[in-house]
Coordinates of N, CA and C in Angstrom, one line a residue:
X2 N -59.5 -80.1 -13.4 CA -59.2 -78.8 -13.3 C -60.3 -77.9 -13.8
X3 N -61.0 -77.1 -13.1 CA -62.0 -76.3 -13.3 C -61.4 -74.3 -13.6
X4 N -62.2 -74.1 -14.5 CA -61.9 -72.8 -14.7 C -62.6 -71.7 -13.7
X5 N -62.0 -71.0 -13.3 CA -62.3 -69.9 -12.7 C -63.2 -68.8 -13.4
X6 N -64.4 -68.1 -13.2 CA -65.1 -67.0 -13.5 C -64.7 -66.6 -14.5
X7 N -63.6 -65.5 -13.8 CA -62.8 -64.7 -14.5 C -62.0 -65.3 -15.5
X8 N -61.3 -66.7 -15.4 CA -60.4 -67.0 -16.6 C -61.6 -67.1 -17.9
X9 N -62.6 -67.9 -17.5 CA -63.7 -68.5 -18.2 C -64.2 -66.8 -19.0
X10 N -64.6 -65.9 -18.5 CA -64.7 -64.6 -19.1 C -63.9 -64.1 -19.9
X11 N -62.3 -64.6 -19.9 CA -61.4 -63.9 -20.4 C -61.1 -64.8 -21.6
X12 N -61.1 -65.8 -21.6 CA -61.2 -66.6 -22.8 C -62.6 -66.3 -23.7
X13 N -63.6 -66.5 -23.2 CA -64.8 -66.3 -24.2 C -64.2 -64.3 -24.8
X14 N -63.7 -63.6 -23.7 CA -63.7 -62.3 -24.5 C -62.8 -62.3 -25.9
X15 N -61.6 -63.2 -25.6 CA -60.6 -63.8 -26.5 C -61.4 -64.3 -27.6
X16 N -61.8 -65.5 -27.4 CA -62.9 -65.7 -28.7 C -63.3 -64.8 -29.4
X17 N -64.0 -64.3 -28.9 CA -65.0 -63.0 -29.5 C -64.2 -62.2 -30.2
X18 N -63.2 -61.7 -29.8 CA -62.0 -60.9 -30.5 C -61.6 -61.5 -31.7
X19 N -61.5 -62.7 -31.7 CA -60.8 -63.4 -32.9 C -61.7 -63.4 -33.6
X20 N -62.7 -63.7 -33.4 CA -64.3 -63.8 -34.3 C -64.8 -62.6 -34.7
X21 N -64.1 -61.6 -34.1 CA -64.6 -60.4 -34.3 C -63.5 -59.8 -36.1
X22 N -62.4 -60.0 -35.2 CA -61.4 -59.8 -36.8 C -61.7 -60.9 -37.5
X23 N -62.0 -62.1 -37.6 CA -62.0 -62.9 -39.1 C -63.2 -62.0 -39.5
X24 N -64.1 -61.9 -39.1 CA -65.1 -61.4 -39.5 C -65.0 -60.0 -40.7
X25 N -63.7 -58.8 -39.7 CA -63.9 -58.0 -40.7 C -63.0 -58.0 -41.5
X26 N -61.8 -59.3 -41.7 CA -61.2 -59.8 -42.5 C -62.2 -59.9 -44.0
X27 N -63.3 -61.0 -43.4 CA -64.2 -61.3 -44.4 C -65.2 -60.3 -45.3
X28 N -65.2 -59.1 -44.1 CA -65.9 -58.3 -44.9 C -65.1 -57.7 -45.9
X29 N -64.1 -57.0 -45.6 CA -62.9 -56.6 -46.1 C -62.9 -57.4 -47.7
X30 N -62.8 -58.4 -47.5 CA -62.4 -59.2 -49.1 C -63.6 -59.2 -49.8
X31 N -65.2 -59.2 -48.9 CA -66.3 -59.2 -49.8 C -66.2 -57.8 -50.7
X32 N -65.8 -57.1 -49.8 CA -66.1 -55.7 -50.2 C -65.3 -55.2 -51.7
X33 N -64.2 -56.0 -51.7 CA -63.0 -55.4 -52.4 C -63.7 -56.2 -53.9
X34 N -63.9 -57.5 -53.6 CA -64.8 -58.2 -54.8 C -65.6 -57.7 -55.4
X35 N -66.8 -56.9 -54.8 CA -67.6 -56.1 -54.7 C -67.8 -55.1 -55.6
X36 N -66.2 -54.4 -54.8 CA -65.6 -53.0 -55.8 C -65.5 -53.4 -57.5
X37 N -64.7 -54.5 -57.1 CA -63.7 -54.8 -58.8 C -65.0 -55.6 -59.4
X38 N -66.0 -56.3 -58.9 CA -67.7 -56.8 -59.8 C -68.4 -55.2 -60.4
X39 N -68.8 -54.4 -60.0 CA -68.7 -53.2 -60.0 C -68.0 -52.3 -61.0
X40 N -66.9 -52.3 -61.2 CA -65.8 -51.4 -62.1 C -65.7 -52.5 -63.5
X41 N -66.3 -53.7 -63.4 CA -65.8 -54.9 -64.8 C -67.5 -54.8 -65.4
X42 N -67.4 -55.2 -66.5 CA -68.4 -56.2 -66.8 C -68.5 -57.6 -66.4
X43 N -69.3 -58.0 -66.1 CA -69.5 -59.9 -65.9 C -69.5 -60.1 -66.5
X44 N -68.7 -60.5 -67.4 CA -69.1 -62.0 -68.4 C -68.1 -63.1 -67.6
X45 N -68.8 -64.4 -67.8 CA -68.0 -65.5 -67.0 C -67.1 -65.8 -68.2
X46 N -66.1 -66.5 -67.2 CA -65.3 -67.2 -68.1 C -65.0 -68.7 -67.5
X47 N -64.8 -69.8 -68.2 CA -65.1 -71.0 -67.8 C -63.9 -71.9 -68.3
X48 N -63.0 -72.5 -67.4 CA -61.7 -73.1 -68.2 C -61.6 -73.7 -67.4
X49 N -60.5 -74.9 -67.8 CA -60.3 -76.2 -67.1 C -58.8 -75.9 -66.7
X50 N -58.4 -76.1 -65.2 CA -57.0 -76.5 -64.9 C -56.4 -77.3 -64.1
X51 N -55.2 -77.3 -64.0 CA -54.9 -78.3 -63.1 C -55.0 -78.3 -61.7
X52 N -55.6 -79.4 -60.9 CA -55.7 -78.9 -59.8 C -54.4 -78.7 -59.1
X53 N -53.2 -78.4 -58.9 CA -52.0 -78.0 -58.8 C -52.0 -76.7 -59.0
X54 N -52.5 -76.4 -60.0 CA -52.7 -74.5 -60.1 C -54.0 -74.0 -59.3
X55 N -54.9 -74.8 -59.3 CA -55.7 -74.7 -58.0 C -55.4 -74.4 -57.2
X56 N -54.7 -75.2 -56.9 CA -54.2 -75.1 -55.1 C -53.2 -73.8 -54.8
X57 N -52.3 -73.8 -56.1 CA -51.4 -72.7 -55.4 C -52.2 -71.5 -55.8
X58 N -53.7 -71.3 -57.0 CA -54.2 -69.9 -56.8 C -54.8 -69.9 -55.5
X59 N -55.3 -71.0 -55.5 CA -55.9 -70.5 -53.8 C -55.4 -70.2 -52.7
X60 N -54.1 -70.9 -52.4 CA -53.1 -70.8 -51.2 C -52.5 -69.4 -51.7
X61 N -52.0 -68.8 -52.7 CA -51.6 -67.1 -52.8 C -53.2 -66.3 -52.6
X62 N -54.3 -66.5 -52.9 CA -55.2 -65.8 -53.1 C -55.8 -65.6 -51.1
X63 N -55.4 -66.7 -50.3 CA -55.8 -67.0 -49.2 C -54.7 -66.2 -48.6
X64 N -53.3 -65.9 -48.6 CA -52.4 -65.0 -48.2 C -51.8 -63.9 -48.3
X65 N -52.8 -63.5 -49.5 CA -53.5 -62.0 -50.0 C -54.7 -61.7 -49.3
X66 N -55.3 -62.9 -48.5 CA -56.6 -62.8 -48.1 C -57.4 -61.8 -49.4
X67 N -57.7 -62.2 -50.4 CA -58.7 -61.7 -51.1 C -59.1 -63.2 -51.7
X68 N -60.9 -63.0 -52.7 CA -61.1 -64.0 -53.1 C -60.4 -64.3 -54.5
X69 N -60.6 -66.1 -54.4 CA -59.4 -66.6 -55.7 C -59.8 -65.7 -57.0
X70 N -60.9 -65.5 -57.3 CA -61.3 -65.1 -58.0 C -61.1 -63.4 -58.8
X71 N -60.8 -63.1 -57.8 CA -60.1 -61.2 -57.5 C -58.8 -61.7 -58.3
X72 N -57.9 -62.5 -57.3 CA -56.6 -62.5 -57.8 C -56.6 -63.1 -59.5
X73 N -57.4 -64.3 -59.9 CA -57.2 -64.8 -61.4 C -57.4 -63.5 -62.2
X74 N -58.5 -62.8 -61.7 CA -58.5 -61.6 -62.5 C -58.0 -60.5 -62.4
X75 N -56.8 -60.5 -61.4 CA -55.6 -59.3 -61.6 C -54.6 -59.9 -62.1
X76 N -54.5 -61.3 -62.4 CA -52.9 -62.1 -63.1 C -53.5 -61.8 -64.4
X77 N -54.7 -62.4 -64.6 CA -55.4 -62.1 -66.5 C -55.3 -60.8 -66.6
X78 N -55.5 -60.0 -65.9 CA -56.0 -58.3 -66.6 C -53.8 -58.0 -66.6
X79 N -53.0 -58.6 -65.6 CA -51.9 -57.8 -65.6 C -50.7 -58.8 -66.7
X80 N -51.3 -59.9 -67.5 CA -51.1 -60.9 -68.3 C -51.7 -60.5 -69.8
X81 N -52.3 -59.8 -69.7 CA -52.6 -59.2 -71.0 C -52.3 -58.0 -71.2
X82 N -52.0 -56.8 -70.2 CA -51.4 -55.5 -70.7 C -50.4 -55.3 -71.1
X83 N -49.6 -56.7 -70.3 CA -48.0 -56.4 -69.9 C -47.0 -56.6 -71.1
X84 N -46.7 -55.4 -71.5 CA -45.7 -55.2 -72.6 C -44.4 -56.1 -72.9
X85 N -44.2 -57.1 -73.4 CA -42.9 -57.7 -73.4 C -42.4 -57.5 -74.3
X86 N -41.0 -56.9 -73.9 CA -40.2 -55.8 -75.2 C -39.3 -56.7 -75.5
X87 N -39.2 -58.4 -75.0 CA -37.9 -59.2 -75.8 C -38.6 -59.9 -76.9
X88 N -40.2 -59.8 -77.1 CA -40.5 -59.7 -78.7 C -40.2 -59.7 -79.3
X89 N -40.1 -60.0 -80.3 CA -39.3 -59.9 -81.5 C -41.2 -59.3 -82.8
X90 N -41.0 -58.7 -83.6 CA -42.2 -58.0 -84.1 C -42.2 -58.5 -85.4
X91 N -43.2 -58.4 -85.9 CA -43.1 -59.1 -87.4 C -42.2 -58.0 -88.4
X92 N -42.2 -57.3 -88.4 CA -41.3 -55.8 -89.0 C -40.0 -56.2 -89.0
X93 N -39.7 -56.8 -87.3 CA -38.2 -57.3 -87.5 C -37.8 -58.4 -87.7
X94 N -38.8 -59.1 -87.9 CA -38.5 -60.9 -88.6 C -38.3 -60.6 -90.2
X95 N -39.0 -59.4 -90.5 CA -39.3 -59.1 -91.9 C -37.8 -58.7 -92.1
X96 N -37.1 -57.9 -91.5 CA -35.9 -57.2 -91.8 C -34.8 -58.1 -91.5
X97 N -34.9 -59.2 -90.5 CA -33.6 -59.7 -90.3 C -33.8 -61.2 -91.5
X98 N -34.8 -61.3 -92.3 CA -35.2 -62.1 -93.2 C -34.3 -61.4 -95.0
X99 N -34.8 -60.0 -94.5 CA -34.1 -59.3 -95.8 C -32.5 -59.4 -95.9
X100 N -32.3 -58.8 -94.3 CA -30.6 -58.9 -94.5 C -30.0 -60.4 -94.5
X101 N -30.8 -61.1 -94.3 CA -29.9 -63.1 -94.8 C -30.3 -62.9 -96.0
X102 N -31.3 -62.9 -96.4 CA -31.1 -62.4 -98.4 C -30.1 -61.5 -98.9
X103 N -29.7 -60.6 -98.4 CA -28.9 -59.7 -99.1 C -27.5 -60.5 -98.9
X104 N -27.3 -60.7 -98.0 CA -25.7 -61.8 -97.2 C -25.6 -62.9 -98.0
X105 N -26.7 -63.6 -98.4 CA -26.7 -64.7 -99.2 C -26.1 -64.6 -100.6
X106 N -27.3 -63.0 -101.2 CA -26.6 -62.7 -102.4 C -25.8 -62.3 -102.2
X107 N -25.0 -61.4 -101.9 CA -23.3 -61.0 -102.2 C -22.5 -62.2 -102.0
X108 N -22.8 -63.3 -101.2 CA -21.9 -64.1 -101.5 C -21.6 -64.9 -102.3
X109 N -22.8 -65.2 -103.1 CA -23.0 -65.6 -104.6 C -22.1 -65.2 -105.4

């Protein structure tokens, strides 16, 4: 079965189209890298993990379509601001430390 002209044109235009958006898919994610290299300092940072966490930063970072590297460093930067108020603070280890002393002595 041979292709016709016209089908043969209309598939290669198809191609082209799809090659055309991965393309500005790719620019798109260089660019955003680009931005956030740009607004940070570089310093590397170098750690060992499992390849299991590999896989899933790259399979989320690949359906973000941005690079893995963008995303590690929006989980670090949103992993160290992020306030967790079920903390317990040294002020109140200090205080609930005083009131079992005081409970202790009165029961003395």
């Amino acid at each position: 079965m041979t292709m016709t002209d016209p089908a043969k044109s209309a598939r290669r235009a198809r191609h082209n189209a799809i090659r055309a958006q991965v393309a500005d898919e790719e620019n798109e994610a260089i660019e955003a890298e680009v931005a956030e290299n740009a607004a940070a300092l570089d310093v590397s940072l170098h750690l060992r993990i499992s390849q299991s966490l590999d896989a899933e930063l790259r399979r989320q970072a690949a359906a973000e379509h941005i690079p893995t590297s963008a995303l590690v460093r929006r989980l670090l930067t949103q992993a160290v601001h992020r306030h967790d108020s079920s903390s317990v603070t040294l002020a109140e280890v200090e205080e609930i430390a005083r009131r079992v002393a005081r409970e202790e002595l009165q029961r003395s």
